[in-house]
């Protein structure tokens, strides 16, 4: 897919990876993994590890009900340049915790890509929990999606993007009234 | 009370811009309704039977008078002149236009308010004790911790699309007035033997279809670990909570499925990685927030008997007995303004009443008000010497019905009149019951009793924990009411037991009457209704209610087989 684009960092870039998704009835052990850069499902990786491990152009993706701990050994060996997390539905928030655990607990430092039902209004959360690449749903404008990354300039709590919570990042003074006459706009 | 600093203002302002844009994209068709739904829900906007309903956050129920006046303004400008205070200490407006919601948020921001996370599958508004800071039985004021949790949970990136809604309540007194046992997380402030402040952590309470009382998973959590420990709970729940069935998606189901011990073990394991990290609360931050909740500048006053000089005024005495609560500070009292006048839906207040309550708070109570989970309003810091004047004014505005804790202080959800999920109406049932028992001497004789009504199994009206609980059910397209007794909230939280086949709306006042007859016959001196039920079991009540038909054109009690 030559003119396929994703958001990486804060930019729209060309992407040369293909995401392998199994068809109904296709077995992980026998699914064909094409040549070139392919992000394969965790189950395919696990079933075909022996052959795939020799390739440098393999990434792996986790579904929202799969555990990143399954990749502990591979992560220790820095096996992957790309790991993707699938959002089967934009309302399924497990992917955020998977990303968090990949980064914080398992120390993954490569590209972490959100795939699946990825919409503009999720990108900010995704960035915070450790994603650095996003493949927005193809029926939506990727330029618009980019705007999703910059909605807030401050956040209260720590996550992957910032390990300090607001109260450690800034000296928080006692309340500042924006208007001395609070409520006078009524 | 807490005041926003520049960061709080910035976040709320950026939120309004984000939400305004989301509404624009919905209106232009760029967002489908399905995509917009979770976005608007995270902003407390529901589509109801007739119109949009907007739920505004009142963090732990605490309001300034400017905020209360803003509600009055919203009621007038964008709604039909009234609002509805809810069992989660928030306020709802029932007749809102989508196009107006960004402007409403801007108005709210001008008084340091918003509607963030008042709905949706995220951590909701943290609730607490309406007498926090003033209650005589308080160990520690829970509000600073509720505020710290509020900030931490606001737009938490990882917990914005949980399996289901998530509710946290916090209590700091000996008596639980925050219904902590029926929350996803219920926190009680405790001091350990060394005098350190911490929390007892309960998890897995909730009502809805499967009412469950929370289980304690940690007896003492030092307060600086509040955020990291909560985060550990949330992470376990986010990953392992069920997502295949929305009725089984709450944390209570996960806890039951794997057992509280296993759940606690997983939380501890998750927490081991977080404990002591830089996410841990600092003493400075705790002190910064605590500083906002310092006691008001009370005058040194003698404790007096407010009846002095009004000995013959029975109405005033009734009000003092029911609507006035003890205060830490001598010479002061906490006053509950009743939103339960007969003929008015429980929890409803008109714009005029809101303005008036704000006015009262300015003149009598340091400019602050609180919303109770029983849907009333509290003025927490009133001089005992001013109670009589306050009473006269409140009475003139229909806010001094002396019925707090009595049969007509009904908790009632909006039900079929507004809510699109309802199986039955609830407001007319509460109205019919209130009308039937609109006799103060009788009500006072019955004493403390909680009557809670929900229009459907979601239990927004807390029917499960009502001493008498009424649940609207649908049977072949008509509205019926199932009755349970023996439920209780607070320290001895209990889930009520269903007494038998359901009733028609017309039969409900008589059903309540018969339950009370058994109580009056069987009670021992000073025994409350719920204690009599717990002592005798439901059998004698059941027997008497169904003994003879409750006639109503075309139907008899017991005819319906719905159980
Ligand atoms: C006065 C208005 C309302 C109040 C006070 C209220 C509050 C509550 C409370 C306290 C619960 C029980 C939560 C628990 O299980 O612990 C609840 C449940 C629920 N409420 Fe409301 N609510 C109100 C209106 C609505 C409306 C208008 C809707 C409809 C869109 C709604 C939807 C739900 C649902 C779906 C549940 C069930 C949650 C579950 O799965 O347990 N509520 N609400
Ligand atoms: S209990 Fe049911 S009817 Fe009542 S407000 Fe909640 S969802 Fe609506």
Short mmCIF file of C-alpha atoms and ligand atoms in Angstrom, two decimals, chain B residues 413-416 419-424 426 454-461, ligand 2:
data_model
loop_
_atom_site.label_atom_id
_atom_site.label_comp_id
_atom_site.label_asym_id
_atom_site.label_seq_id
_atom_site.Cartn_x
_atom_site.Cartn_y
_atom_site.Cartn_z
CA UNK B 413 -35.83 9.45 40.14
CA UNK B 414 -37.34 11.39 37.20
CA UNK B 415 -39.02 8.19 35.97
CA UNK B 416 -41.35 7.91 33.02
CA UNK B 419 -36.44 9.37 31.46
CA UNK B 420 -36.44 7.29 28.32
CA UNK B 421 -35.23 4.23 30.19
CA UNK B 422 -38.16 4.18 32.59
CA UNK B 423 -40.56 1.26 32.85
CA UNK B 424 -42.99 3.31 34.86
CA UNK B 426 -42.22 7.52 39.59
CA UNK B 454 -37.04 4.25 40.94
CA UNK B 455 -38.78 4.12 37.60
CA UNK B 456 -36.69 1.17 36.47
CA UNK B 457 -34.09 -1.35 37.57
CA UNK B 458 -31.24 1.10 37.06
CA UNK B 459 -32.03 2.26 40.56
CA UNK B 460 -31.36 5.95 40.11
CA UNK B 461 -33.83 6.47 42.97
S1 LIG C 2 -34.13 4.60 37.65
FE1 LIG C 2 -34.60 4.24 35.55
S2 LIG C 2 -36.35 5.56 35.20
FE2 LIG C 2 -35.34 6.34 37.00
S3 LIG C 2 -33.96 7.89 36.20
FE3 LIG C 2 -32.83 5.99 36.42
S4 LIG C 2 -32.90 5.13 34.41
FE4 LIG C 2 -34.53 6.65 34.50
#
